[in-house]
Amino acid sequence: MMNPSDESYRRTRLVKQGAAAMPPLFRALAEWIAAHYSSPVPLNIVFDSNEPLHGPRLDVIFERKRDADSFMTERTISYDPAKQAAIKARFLELLDESGDTIAGAERLFVIFSAFEPAARREANSQMTPERIEEVEKSLSSTVIWKIRPGFGTAIIFFHTEAQLKMTEDSDFRERCRDAYMAVLGRFDEFGYFRANPIGFAFDSKENFDAKYQGSWFAYDR
């Protein structure tokens, strides 16, 4: 899974911004992948010669997770070996045709990643305590105990189970979503949350204390 801290993410972000482009060799491979597998053209392809586990790695990066998942096995728990082998073979052909050489290319390990999930996590990571305070001030409600950004989500905690239940049939939860999205939207550089808003969950401090003994470690497991 691609993370915002990965070098491949930073390089792909530049491509998405229009500040960089794939080299011609990688562009040719991306177009071949799209034509051969009837998929979108990968957003970027990154060669990493320093991957310690498998050796040199070719990361085929699609924008959407569903497109990267189409290069996994049916249960999406491992990369499709036939597609890995075909893409590696085509890459080596293109490399030979270009007259270029890349050290370790014959030991290449092909993987598939998605950019959007990492970009969404990066945006949500900008919801610092100061920005959460903005959300809380805009709601100006005494029933909220805490707003906690999660792994690509946000959890709104009320103080009591009674307050949690009270809001089920009111518009207050929608107001919470709107207030959070108004701040998060400032960091939604590529508009991903406009098309697919962040997921929200609602809970209570009462439940957090009773079920998890007030432990975030236990809650997040």
Short mmCIF file of C-alpha atoms in Angstrom, two decimals:
data_model
loop_
_atom_site.label_atom_id
_atom_site.label_comp_id
_atom_site.label_asym_id
_atom_site.label_seq_id
_atom_site.Cartn_x
_atom_site.Cartn_y
_atom_site.Cartn_z
CA MET A 1 0.00 0.00 0.00
CA MET A 2 1.32 3.41 -0.96
CA ASN A 3 1.86 5.87 1.89
CA PRO A 4 2.19 9.67 1.76
CA SER A 5 5.76 9.34 3.11
CA ASP A 6 6.86 7.13 0.20
CA GLU A 7 9.20 8.52 -2.43
CA SER A 8 6.95 6.96 -5.09
CA TYR A 9 4.03 8.97 -3.70
CA ARG A 10 5.97 12.25 -3.76
CA ARG A 11 7.08 11.64 -7.35
CA THR A 12 3.58 10.68 -8.46
CA ARG A 13 2.11 13.74 -6.76
CA LEU A 14 4.32 15.89 -8.98
CA VAL A 15 3.01 14.04 -12.04
CA LYS A 16 -0.58 14.56 -10.90
CA GLN A 17 0.16 18.27 -10.36
CA GLY A 18 1.59 18.53 -13.87
CA ALA A 19 5.01 19.49 -12.50
CA ALA A 20 6.70 16.30 -13.75
CA ALA A 21 6.15 13.64 -16.39
CA MET A 22 6.98 9.99 -16.87
CA PRO A 23 10.16 9.39 -18.90
CA PRO A 24 9.39 8.14 -22.44
CA LEU A 25 10.30 4.53 -21.63
CA PHE A 26 7.87 4.40 -18.71
CA ARG A 27 5.21 6.28 -20.66
CA ALA A 28 5.42 3.67 -23.42
CA LEU A 29 5.02 0.90 -20.85
CA ALA A 30 2.06 2.67 -19.25
CA GLU A 31 0.30 2.96 -22.61
CA TRP A 32 1.02 -0.70 -23.37
CA ILE A 33 -0.48 -1.74 -20.02
CA ALA A 34 -3.63 0.28 -20.72
CA ALA A 35 -4.03 -1.18 -24.21
CA HIS A 36 -3.17 -4.76 -23.25
CA TYR A 37 -5.39 -4.94 -20.16
CA SER A 38 -8.12 -2.45 -21.17
CA SER A 39 -7.32 -0.39 -18.08
CA PRO A 40 -6.79 3.33 -17.53
CA VAL A 41 -3.29 4.52 -18.31
CA PRO A 42 -1.25 4.30 -15.09
CA LEU A 43 -0.70 7.70 -13.50
CA ASN A 44 2.97 6.95 -13.01
CA ILE A 45 5.53 4.13 -13.09
CA VAL A 46 8.44 4.29 -10.67
CA PHE A 47 11.60 2.17 -10.74
CA ASP A 48 13.16 1.60 -7.33
CA SER A 49 16.58 -0.05 -7.29
CA ASN A 50 16.91 0.08 -3.49
CA GLU A 51 14.01 -2.13 -2.37
CA PRO A 52 15.65 -4.48 0.17
CA LEU A 53 13.11 -7.34 0.20
CA HIS A 54 12.65 -8.23 -3.46
CA GLY A 55 15.44 -6.33 -5.17
CA PRO A 56 14.75 -3.78 -7.96
CA ARG A 57 11.06 -2.92 -8.06
CA LEU A 58 8.77 -1.47 -10.71
CA ASP A 59 5.78 0.24 -9.12
CA VAL A 60 2.85 0.63 -11.54
CA ILE A 61 0.75 3.36 -9.97
CA PHE A 62 -2.87 3.85 -10.94
CA GLU A 63 -4.94 6.76 -9.72
CA ARG A 64 -7.83 4.66 -8.38
CA LYS A 65 -7.67 1.67 -6.06
CA ARG A 66 -10.15 -0.31 -8.13
CA ASP A 67 -7.79 -0.15 -11.11
CA ALA A 68 -4.77 -1.27 -9.08
CA ASP A 69 -6.91 -4.06 -7.60
CA SER A 70 -7.64 -5.40 -11.09
CA PHE A 71 -3.98 -6.47 -11.18
CA MET A 72 -4.36 -8.54 -8.02
CA THR A 73 -5.62 -12.10 -7.68
CA GLU A 74 -9.36 -12.57 -7.29
CA ARG A 75 -9.20 -12.23 -3.50
CA THR A 76 -6.94 -9.12 -3.85
CA ILE A 77 -4.40 -10.53 -1.40
CA SER A 78 -1.47 -10.85 -3.80
CA TYR A 79 -0.28 -9.56 -7.15
CA ASP A 80 -1.37 -11.50 -10.23
CA PRO A 81 1.81 -13.40 -11.22
CA ALA A 82 0.85 -13.66 -14.89
CA LYS A 83 0.37 -9.90 -15.15
CA GLN A 84 3.58 -9.28 -13.23
CA ALA A 85 5.51 -11.51 -15.64
CA ALA A 86 3.95 -9.97 -18.76
CA ILE A 87 4.65 -6.41 -17.64
CA LYS A 88 8.22 -7.28 -16.67
CA ALA A 89 8.78 -8.92 -20.08
CA ARG A 90 7.37 -5.92 -21.93
CA PHE A 91 9.48 -3.54 -19.85
CA LEU A 92 12.64 -5.49 -20.69
CA GLU A 93 11.67 -5.43 -24.38
CA LEU A 94 11.18 -1.67 -24.32
CA LEU A 95 14.44 -1.24 -22.44
CA ASP A 96 16.29 -3.30 -25.05
CA GLU A 97 14.66 -1.39 -27.91
CA SER A 98 15.68 1.93 -26.37
CA GLY A 99 19.30 0.91 -26.04
CA ASP A 100 19.25 1.97 -22.39
CA THR A 101 20.36 -0.15 -19.47
CA ILE A 102 19.10 -0.21 -15.89
CA ALA A 103 21.15 -2.10 -13.33
CA GLY A 104 19.24 -5.06 -11.93
CA ALA A 105 16.37 -4.83 -14.43
CA GLU A 106 16.44 -8.58 -15.10
CA ARG A 107 15.59 -9.19 -11.39
CA LEU A 108 12.66 -6.79 -11.51
CA PHE A 109 9.71 -7.27 -9.15
CA VAL A 110 6.49 -5.63 -10.42
CA ILE A 111 3.94 -4.23 -7.96
CA PHE A 112 0.72 -2.25 -8.32
CA SER A 113 -0.32 0.76 -6.24
CA ALA A 114 -3.03 3.42 -6.10
CA PHE A 115 -2.44 7.13 -5.62
CA GLU A 116 -5.86 8.35 -4.47
CA PRO A 117 -6.02 6.50 -1.11
CA ALA A 118 -2.62 7.90 -0.10
CA ALA A 119 -3.61 11.42 -1.19
CA ARG A 120 -6.79 11.16 0.90
CA ARG A 121 -4.80 10.06 3.95
CA GLU A 122 -2.33 12.89 3.43
CA ALA A 123 -5.16 15.44 3.27
CA ASN A 124 -6.84 14.06 6.39
CA SER A 125 -3.51 14.14 8.24
CA GLN A 126 -3.70 17.94 7.93
CA MET A 127 -6.60 17.91 10.39
CA THR A 128 -4.40 18.93 13.31
CA PRO A 129 -5.74 19.81 16.77
CA GLU A 130 -5.89 23.47 15.73
CA ARG A 131 -8.02 22.61 12.69
CA ILE A 132 -10.23 20.28 14.69
CA GLU A 133 -10.77 23.23 17.02
CA GLU A 134 -12.02 25.21 14.02
CA VAL A 135 -14.59 22.49 13.38
CA GLU A 136 -15.67 22.43 17.01
CA LYS A 137 -16.02 26.21 17.15
CA SER A 138 -18.15 26.24 14.03
CA LEU A 139 -20.47 23.64 15.58
CA SER A 140 -20.50 25.37 18.97
CA SER A 141 -22.06 22.34 20.65
CA THR A 142 -21.66 21.09 24.19
CA VAL A 143 -22.62 17.52 23.30
CA ILE A 144 -19.35 16.82 21.42
CA TRP A 145 -16.54 15.41 23.50
CA LYS A 146 -13.92 14.88 20.80
CA ILE A 147 -13.46 14.84 17.03
CA ARG A 148 -10.77 12.36 16.05
CA PRO A 149 -9.36 11.99 12.53
CA GLY A 150 -8.73 8.35 11.72
CA PHE A 151 -7.06 6.38 8.96
CA GLY A 152 -8.88 8.14 6.15
CA THR A 153 -11.96 8.64 8.34
CA ALA A 154 -13.25 10.90 11.12
CA ILE A 155 -14.93 9.84 14.36
CA ILE A 156 -17.25 12.19 16.25
CA PHE A 157 -17.53 11.37 19.95
CA PHE A 158 -20.43 12.56 22.08
CA HIS A 159 -20.19 12.55 25.86
CA THR A 160 -22.94 10.01 26.54
CA GLU A 161 -24.77 7.16 24.83
CA ALA A 162 -27.97 9.13 25.31
CA GLN A 163 -26.56 12.03 23.29
CA LEU A 164 -25.35 9.59 20.62
CA LYS A 165 -28.83 8.13 20.29
CA MET A 166 -30.49 11.55 20.42
CA THR A 167 -28.67 12.65 17.27
CA GLU A 168 -29.60 9.60 15.18
CA ASP A 169 -32.74 11.18 13.74
CA SER A 170 -31.65 14.81 13.72
CA ASP A 171 -29.68 16.87 11.22
CA PHE A 172 -26.87 17.40 13.72
CA ARG A 173 -24.73 14.59 12.35
CA GLU A 174 -24.95 16.11 8.88
CA ARG A 175 -23.89 19.45 10.35
CA CYS A 176 -20.87 17.68 11.85
CA ARG A 177 -19.96 16.23 8.48
CA ASP A 178 -20.37 19.58 6.75
CA ALA A 179 -18.26 21.42 9.34
CA TYR A 180 -15.46 18.85 9.10
CA MET A 181 -15.52 18.83 5.30
CA ALA A 182 -15.42 22.65 5.18
CA VAL A 183 -11.99 22.56 6.83
CA LEU A 184 -10.74 19.36 5.19
CA GLY A 185 -11.66 20.75 1.78
CA ARG A 186 -8.82 23.26 2.04
CA PHE A 187 -6.38 20.35 1.78
CA ASP A 188 -8.26 18.34 -0.83
CA GLU A 189 -5.81 19.31 -3.57
CA PHE A 190 -7.15 16.88 -6.19
CA GLY A 191 -10.86 17.04 -5.32
CA TYR A 192 -11.07 13.42 -4.20
CA PHE A 193 -13.34 14.20 -1.25
CA ARG A 194 -15.75 16.16 -3.44
CA ALA A 195 -16.39 13.05 -5.49
CA ASN A 196 -16.27 10.64 -2.55
CA PRO A 197 -16.62 12.27 0.90
CA ILE A 198 -14.67 10.99 3.85
CA GLY A 199 -16.29 8.31 5.97
CA PHE A 200 -17.68 9.37 9.34
CA ALA A 201 -18.40 7.31 12.44
CA PHE A 202 -20.14 8.36 15.64
CA ASP A 203 -19.44 7.10 19.15
CA SER A 204 -19.50 8.23 22.77
CA LYS A 205 -17.02 8.81 25.56
CA GLU A 206 -19.26 6.67 27.72
CA ASN A 207 -18.75 3.71 25.39
CA PHE A 208 -15.03 4.49 25.00
CA ASP A 209 -14.53 4.40 28.77
CA ALA A 210 -16.71 1.37 29.42
CA LYS A 211 -15.67 -0.88 26.55
CA TYR A 212 -12.06 0.20 26.00
CA GLN A 213 -11.15 1.48 29.47
CA GLY A 214 -10.28 4.86 27.95
CA SER A 215 -7.43 3.34 25.89
CA TRP A 216 -6.87 4.57 22.33
CA PHE A 217 -4.60 1.59 21.75
CA ALA A 218 -7.46 -0.79 22.53
CA TYR A 219 -9.95 1.31 20.53
CA ASP A 220 -7.81 1.36 17.40
CA ARG A 221 -7.00 -2.36 17.35
#
